[in-house]
Amino acid sequence: KEYITEDNQASVGMVFDRAFQGEGTSSYELSIMTKAGARIEILLSTTSQRNSEGDIVGAMAIGQDITERVAFEREYIRLIDTANAPIIGVDAEGIVNIWNQCAMQMVGYSTEQVIGQDFVREFITDDFKTAVKNVLDKALHGKETANFEFPLITIEGDRIDVLLNATTRRDEYGNIIGVVGI
């Protein structure tokens, strides 16, 4: 209890309870406190420990310090969210998964209103739906587009013209996972 942060104690207890029931857990993220009082982020995996008869006699855990990775991810999110240009991201199906503050101010829709929505269907004027869809589809196949002008529909129903640079988004393995537009 003295090392696991208060906000993680119940869930860590459940992870170990599962291990004592024979169900391992992999890649569980949590915060712990060091003896010196520093907070670090850990990626934890647990498994049951069994005796020679196969009975569960304990649990084992392996943790990896991911503090630097978590800090980098938080900074990345902060940079995108506070950039002075609208940044809009969609997944491979065209569903909005990034909508920064500048996009929110420009168009009027909050992040909560747009995340999970079909970008082309909900926010592009009818006369540009096909063209914008084509630009996104090209980026989903690795062909990026620069300086593509198209209109967005604001929350008031007005049309505003924006200039898009559509960039392919890839995961850590190089797989295409979506498009980010700046």
PDB file of C-alpha atoms in Angstrom, residues 3-177:
ATOM      1  CA  TYR A   3       4.187   2.171  -2.871  1.00  0.00           C
ATOM      2  CA  ILE A   4       1.006   1.915  -4.941  1.00  0.00           C
ATOM      3  CA  THR A   5      -0.695   5.262  -5.424  1.00  0.00           C
ATOM      4  CA  GLU A   6      -4.094   5.579  -3.796  1.00  0.00           C
ATOM      5  CA  ASP A   7      -5.896   5.948  -7.127  1.00  0.00           C
ATOM      6  CA  ASN A   8      -4.476   2.582  -8.282  1.00  0.00           C
ATOM      7  CA  GLN A   9      -4.802   0.472  -5.124  1.00  0.00           C
ATOM      8  CA  ALA A  10      -8.222  -1.041  -5.862  1.00  0.00           C
ATOM      9  CA  SER A  11      -7.445  -1.919  -9.486  1.00  0.00           C
ATOM     10  CA  VAL A  12      -4.038  -3.393  -8.610  1.00  0.00           C
ATOM     11  CA  GLY A  13      -5.794  -5.490  -5.979  1.00  0.00           C
ATOM     12  CA  MET A  14      -8.134  -6.792  -8.689  1.00  0.00           C
ATOM     13  CA  VAL A  15      -5.183  -7.600 -10.971  1.00  0.00           C
ATOM     14  CA  PHE A  16      -3.591  -9.705  -8.239  1.00  0.00           C
ATOM     15  CA  ASP A  17      -6.931 -11.271  -7.298  1.00  0.00           C
ATOM     16  CA  ARG A  18      -7.239 -12.406 -10.920  1.00  0.00           C
ATOM     17  CA  ALA A  19      -3.743 -13.896 -10.768  1.00  0.00           C
ATOM     18  CA  PHE A  20      -4.727 -15.806  -7.608  1.00  0.00           C
ATOM     19  CA  GLN A  21      -7.713 -17.168  -9.575  1.00  0.00           C
ATOM     20  CA  GLY A  22      -5.508 -18.351 -12.444  1.00  0.00           C
ATOM     21  CA  GLU A  23      -6.029 -15.417 -14.811  1.00  0.00           C
ATOM     22  CA  GLY A  24      -2.908 -13.490 -15.722  1.00  0.00           C
ATOM     23  CA  THR A  25      -2.870  -9.851 -16.752  1.00  0.00           C
ATOM     24  CA  SER A  26      -0.520  -8.277 -19.246  1.00  0.00           C
ATOM     25  CA  SER A  27       0.262  -4.652 -20.003  1.00  0.00           C
ATOM     26  CA  TYR A  28      -1.549  -3.056 -17.070  1.00  0.00           C
ATOM     27  CA  GLU A  29      -0.388   0.540 -16.538  1.00  0.00           C
ATOM     28  CA  LEU A  30      -0.183   2.007 -13.054  1.00  0.00           C
ATOM     29  CA  SER A  31       1.636   4.584 -10.968  1.00  0.00           C
ATOM     30  CA  ILE A  32       3.788   3.666  -7.974  1.00  0.00           C
ATOM     31  CA  MET A  33       5.831   5.652  -5.498  1.00  0.00           C
ATOM     32  CA  THR A  34       9.517   4.953  -4.961  1.00  0.00           C
ATOM     33  CA  LYS A  35      11.086   4.883  -1.495  1.00  0.00           C
ATOM     34  CA  ALA A  36      12.368   8.393  -2.259  1.00  0.00           C
ATOM     35  CA  GLY A  37       8.795   9.553  -2.928  1.00  0.00           C
ATOM     36  CA  ALA A  38       9.047   9.892  -6.706  1.00  0.00           C
ATOM     37  CA  ARG A  39       6.059   8.819  -8.796  1.00  0.00           C
ATOM     38  CA  ILE A  40       6.881   6.447 -11.643  1.00  0.00           C
ATOM     39  CA  GLU A  41       4.713   4.774 -14.268  1.00  0.00           C
ATOM     40  CA  ILE A  42       4.870   0.993 -14.550  1.00  0.00           C
ATOM     41  CA  LEU A  43       3.653  -1.488 -17.151  1.00  0.00           C
ATOM     42  CA  LEU A  44       2.729  -4.544 -15.087  1.00  0.00           C
ATOM     43  CA  SER A  45       2.117  -8.165 -16.045  1.00  0.00           C
ATOM     44  CA  THR A  46       0.971 -10.778 -13.538  1.00  0.00           C
ATOM     45  CA  THR A  47       0.611 -14.518 -13.587  1.00  0.00           C
ATOM     46  CA  SER A  48      -0.247 -17.273 -11.152  1.00  0.00           C
ATOM     47  CA  GLN A  49       2.498 -19.168  -9.381  1.00  0.00           C
ATOM     48  CA  ARG A  50       1.727 -22.885  -9.081  1.00  0.00           C
ATOM     49  CA  ASN A  51       3.232 -25.767  -7.163  1.00  0.00           C
ATOM     50  CA  SER A  52       4.137 -29.136  -8.683  1.00  0.00           C
ATOM     51  CA  GLU A  53       0.513 -30.324  -8.342  1.00  0.00           C
ATOM     52  CA  GLY A  54      -0.746 -27.321 -10.305  1.00  0.00           C
ATOM     53  CA  ASP A  55      -2.324 -25.582  -7.319  1.00  0.00           C
ATOM     54  CA  ILE A  56      -2.063 -21.800  -7.188  1.00  0.00           C
ATOM     55  CA  VAL A  57       0.287 -20.865  -4.372  1.00  0.00           C
ATOM     56  CA  GLY A  58       0.992 -17.248  -5.210  1.00  0.00           C
ATOM     57  CA  ALA A  59       1.288 -14.649  -7.886  1.00  0.00           C
ATOM     58  CA  MET A  60       4.230 -13.220  -9.766  1.00  0.00           C
ATOM     59  CA  ALA A  61       4.487  -9.771 -11.263  1.00  0.00           C
ATOM     60  CA  ILE A  62       6.905  -8.235 -13.707  1.00  0.00           C
ATOM     61  CA  GLY A  63       6.997  -4.481 -14.108  1.00  0.00           C
ATOM     62  CA  GLN A  64       8.669  -2.233 -16.627  1.00  0.00           C
ATOM     63  CA  ASP A  65       9.339   1.455 -15.973  1.00  0.00           C
ATOM     64  CA  ILE A  66       7.487   3.417 -18.673  1.00  0.00           C
ATOM     65  CA  THR A  67       7.724   6.840 -17.012  1.00  0.00           C
ATOM     66  CA  GLU A  68       9.603   8.454 -19.910  1.00  0.00           C
ATOM     67  CA  ARG A  69       7.211   7.023 -22.491  1.00  0.00           C
ATOM     68  CA  VAL A  70       4.162   8.261 -20.573  1.00  0.00           C
ATOM     69  CA  ALA A  71       5.724  11.722 -20.184  1.00  0.00           C
ATOM     70  CA  PHE A  72       6.459  11.826 -23.921  1.00  0.00           C
ATOM     71  CA  GLU A  73       2.877  10.781 -24.758  1.00  0.00           C
ATOM     72  CA  ARG A  74       1.449  13.467 -22.476  1.00  0.00           C
ATOM     73  CA  GLU A  75       3.677  16.123 -24.032  1.00  0.00           C
ATOM     74  CA  TYR A  76       2.691  14.964 -27.526  1.00  0.00           C
ATOM     75  CA  ILE A  77      -1.000  15.243 -26.614  1.00  0.00           C
ATOM     76  CA  ARG A  78      -0.432  18.689 -25.097  1.00  0.00           C
ATOM     77  CA  LEU A  79       1.418  19.900 -28.208  1.00  0.00           C
ATOM     78  CA  ILE A  80      -1.360  18.755 -30.534  1.00  0.00           C
ATOM     79  CA  ASP A  81      -4.115  20.132 -28.356  1.00  0.00           C
ATOM     80  CA  THR A  82      -2.547  23.574 -27.922  1.00  0.00           C
ATOM     81  CA  ALA A  83      -1.120  24.064 -31.445  1.00  0.00           C
ATOM     82  CA  ASN A  84      -2.094  27.332 -33.115  1.00  0.00           C
ATOM     83  CA  ALA A  85      -3.353  25.486 -36.192  1.00  0.00           C
ATOM     84  CA  PRO A  86      -6.392  23.235 -36.423  1.00  0.00           C
ATOM     85  CA  ILE A  87      -5.386  19.576 -36.148  1.00  0.00           C
ATOM     86  CA  ILE A  88      -7.961  16.953 -37.028  1.00  0.00           C
ATOM     87  CA  GLY A  89      -7.324  13.222 -37.019  1.00  0.00           C
ATOM     88  CA  VAL A  90      -9.385  10.331 -38.281  1.00  0.00           C
ATOM     89  CA  ASP A  91      -8.935   6.586 -37.972  1.00  0.00           C
ATOM     90  CA  ALA A  92      -8.865   4.176 -40.911  1.00  0.00           C
ATOM     91  CA  GLU A  93     -12.678   4.337 -41.164  1.00  0.00           C
ATOM     92  CA  GLY A  94     -12.789   8.141 -41.264  1.00  0.00           C
ATOM     93  CA  ILE A  95     -13.986   8.492 -37.671  1.00  0.00           C
ATOM     94  CA  VAL A  96     -12.666  11.577 -35.854  1.00  0.00           C
ATOM     95  CA  ASN A  97     -10.190  10.708 -33.094  1.00  0.00           C
ATOM     96  CA  ILE A  98      -8.218  13.974 -32.818  1.00  0.00           C
ATOM     97  CA  TRP A  99      -9.774  17.438 -32.581  1.00  0.00           C
ATOM     98  CA  ASN A 100      -7.587  20.100 -31.041  1.00  0.00           C
ATOM     99  CA  GLN A 101      -8.526  23.389 -29.386  1.00  0.00           C
ATOM    100  CA  CYS A 102      -7.860  25.444 -32.518  1.00  0.00           C
ATOM    101  CA  ALA A 103     -10.241  23.278 -34.562  1.00  0.00           C
ATOM    102  CA  MET A 104     -12.794  23.651 -31.786  1.00  0.00           C
ATOM    103  CA  GLN A 105     -12.473  27.457 -31.781  1.00  0.00           C
ATOM    104  CA  MET A 106     -12.590  27.693 -35.565  1.00  0.00           C
ATOM    105  CA  VAL A 107     -15.607  25.447 -36.133  1.00  0.00           C
ATOM    106  CA  GLY A 108     -17.391  25.708 -32.782  1.00  0.00           C
ATOM    107  CA  TYR A 109     -17.809  21.998 -32.076  1.00  0.00           C
ATOM    108  CA  SER A 110     -16.278  20.726 -28.842  1.00  0.00           C
ATOM    109  CA  THR A 111     -14.005  17.712 -28.805  1.00  0.00           C
ATOM    110  CA  GLU A 112     -16.776  15.700 -27.151  1.00  0.00           C
ATOM    111  CA  GLN A 113     -19.165  16.574 -29.990  1.00  0.00           C
ATOM    112  CA  VAL A 114     -16.868  15.372 -32.777  1.00  0.00           C
ATOM    113  CA  ILE A 115     -14.861  12.432 -31.416  1.00  0.00           C
ATOM    114  CA  GLY A 116     -16.438   9.263 -32.772  1.00  0.00           C
ATOM    115  CA  GLN A 117     -18.236  11.037 -35.632  1.00  0.00           C
ATOM    116  CA  ASP A 118     -17.730  10.338 -39.334  1.00  0.00           C
ATOM    117  CA  PHE A 119     -15.673  13.358 -40.455  1.00  0.00           C
ATOM    118  CA  VAL A 120     -16.784  13.533 -44.086  1.00  0.00           C
ATOM    119  CA  ARG A 121     -20.434  12.762 -43.476  1.00  0.00           C
ATOM    120  CA  GLU A 122     -20.889  15.169 -40.553  1.00  0.00           C
ATOM    121  CA  PHE A 123     -18.556  18.114 -41.212  1.00  0.00           C
ATOM    122  CA  ILE A 124     -17.955  18.433 -44.959  1.00  0.00           C
ATOM    123  CA  THR A 125     -20.284  20.220 -47.361  1.00  0.00           C
ATOM    124  CA  ASP A 126     -22.048  17.964 -49.873  1.00  0.00           C
ATOM    125  CA  ASP A 127     -20.179  19.392 -52.856  1.00  0.00           C
ATOM    126  CA  PHE A 128     -16.792  18.398 -51.311  1.00  0.00           C
ATOM    127  CA  LYS A 129     -17.606  15.055 -49.645  1.00  0.00           C
ATOM    128  CA  THR A 130     -16.201  12.971 -52.519  1.00  0.00           C
ATOM    129  CA  ALA A 131     -13.032  15.066 -52.906  1.00  0.00           C
ATOM    130  CA  VAL A 132     -12.256  15.067 -49.169  1.00  0.00           C
ATOM    131  CA  LYS A 133     -12.959  11.330 -48.938  1.00  0.00           C
ATOM    132  CA  ASN A 134     -10.520  10.769 -51.826  1.00  0.00           C
ATOM    133  CA  VAL A 135      -7.785  12.788 -50.083  1.00  0.00           C
ATOM    134  CA  LEU A 136      -8.277  10.793 -46.879  1.00  0.00           C
ATOM    135  CA  ASP A 137      -8.319   7.485 -48.769  1.00  0.00           C
ATOM    136  CA  LYS A 138      -5.056   8.386 -50.538  1.00  0.00           C
ATOM    137  CA  ALA A 139      -3.420   9.175 -47.204  1.00  0.00           C
ATOM    138  CA  LEU A 140      -4.678   5.834 -45.867  1.00  0.00           C
ATOM    139  CA  HIS A 141      -2.683   4.261 -48.690  1.00  0.00           C
ATOM    140  CA  GLY A 142       0.460   6.278 -47.915  1.00  0.00           C
ATOM    141  CA  LYS A 143       0.002   9.077 -50.477  1.00  0.00           C
ATOM    142  CA  GLU A 144      -0.075  12.364 -48.615  1.00  0.00           C
ATOM    143  CA  THR A 145      -1.700  15.550 -49.926  1.00  0.00           C
ATOM    144  CA  ALA A 146      -0.528  19.128 -49.317  1.00  0.00           C
ATOM    145  CA  ASN A 147      -2.508  22.369 -49.539  1.00  0.00           C
ATOM    146  CA  PHE A 148      -5.915  20.925 -50.333  1.00  0.00           C
ATOM    147  CA  GLU A 149      -8.617  23.578 -49.863  1.00  0.00           C
ATOM    148  CA  PHE A 150     -12.115  22.544 -48.800  1.00  0.00           C
ATOM    149  CA  PRO A 151     -15.000  23.894 -46.715  1.00  0.00           C
ATOM    150  CA  LEU A 152     -15.954  22.784 -43.220  1.00  0.00           C
ATOM    151  CA  ILE A 153     -19.399  23.269 -41.716  1.00  0.00           C
ATOM    152  CA  THR A 154     -19.384  25.238 -38.442  1.00  0.00           C
ATOM    153  CA  ILE A 155     -21.684  24.555 -35.527  1.00  0.00           C
ATOM    154  CA  GLU A 156     -23.813  27.500 -36.726  1.00  0.00           C
ATOM    155  CA  GLY A 157     -24.124  25.873 -40.162  1.00  0.00           C
ATOM    156  CA  ASP A 158     -21.772  28.332 -41.853  1.00  0.00           C
ATOM    157  CA  ARG A 159     -19.185  27.275 -44.400  1.00  0.00           C
ATOM    158  CA  ILE A 160     -15.531  28.133 -43.766  1.00  0.00           C
ATOM    159  CA  ASP A 161     -12.690  27.301 -46.124  1.00  0.00           C
ATOM    160  CA  VAL A 162      -9.636  25.533 -44.720  1.00  0.00           C
ATOM    161  CA  LEU A 163      -6.351  24.400 -46.200  1.00  0.00           C
ATOM    162  CA  LEU A 164      -5.496  20.782 -45.437  1.00  0.00           C
ATOM    163  CA  ASN A 165      -2.237  18.885 -45.370  1.00  0.00           C
ATOM    164  CA  ALA A 166      -3.278  15.230 -45.039  1.00  0.00           C
ATOM    165  CA  THR A 167      -0.569  13.096 -43.468  1.00  0.00           C
ATOM    166  CA  THR A 168      -0.618   9.340 -42.990  1.00  0.00           C
ATOM    167  CA  ARG A 169      -0.630   8.222 -39.340  1.00  0.00           C
ATOM    168  CA  ARG A 170       1.246   5.046 -38.489  1.00  0.00           C
ATOM    169  CA  ASP A 171       1.550   2.973 -35.343  1.00  0.00           C
ATOM    170  CA  GLU A 172       4.872   1.961 -33.804  1.00  0.00           C
ATOM    171  CA  TYR A 173       5.099  -0.961 -36.263  1.00  0.00           C
ATOM    172  CA  GLY A 174       4.606   1.191 -39.367  1.00  0.00           C
ATOM    173  CA  ASN A 175       1.009   0.110 -39.967  1.00  0.00           C
ATOM    174  CA  ILE A 176      -1.284   2.831 -41.278  1.00  0.00           C
ATOM    175  CA  ILE A 177      -3.860   3.675 -38.602  1.00  0.00           C
TER     176      ILE A 177
END
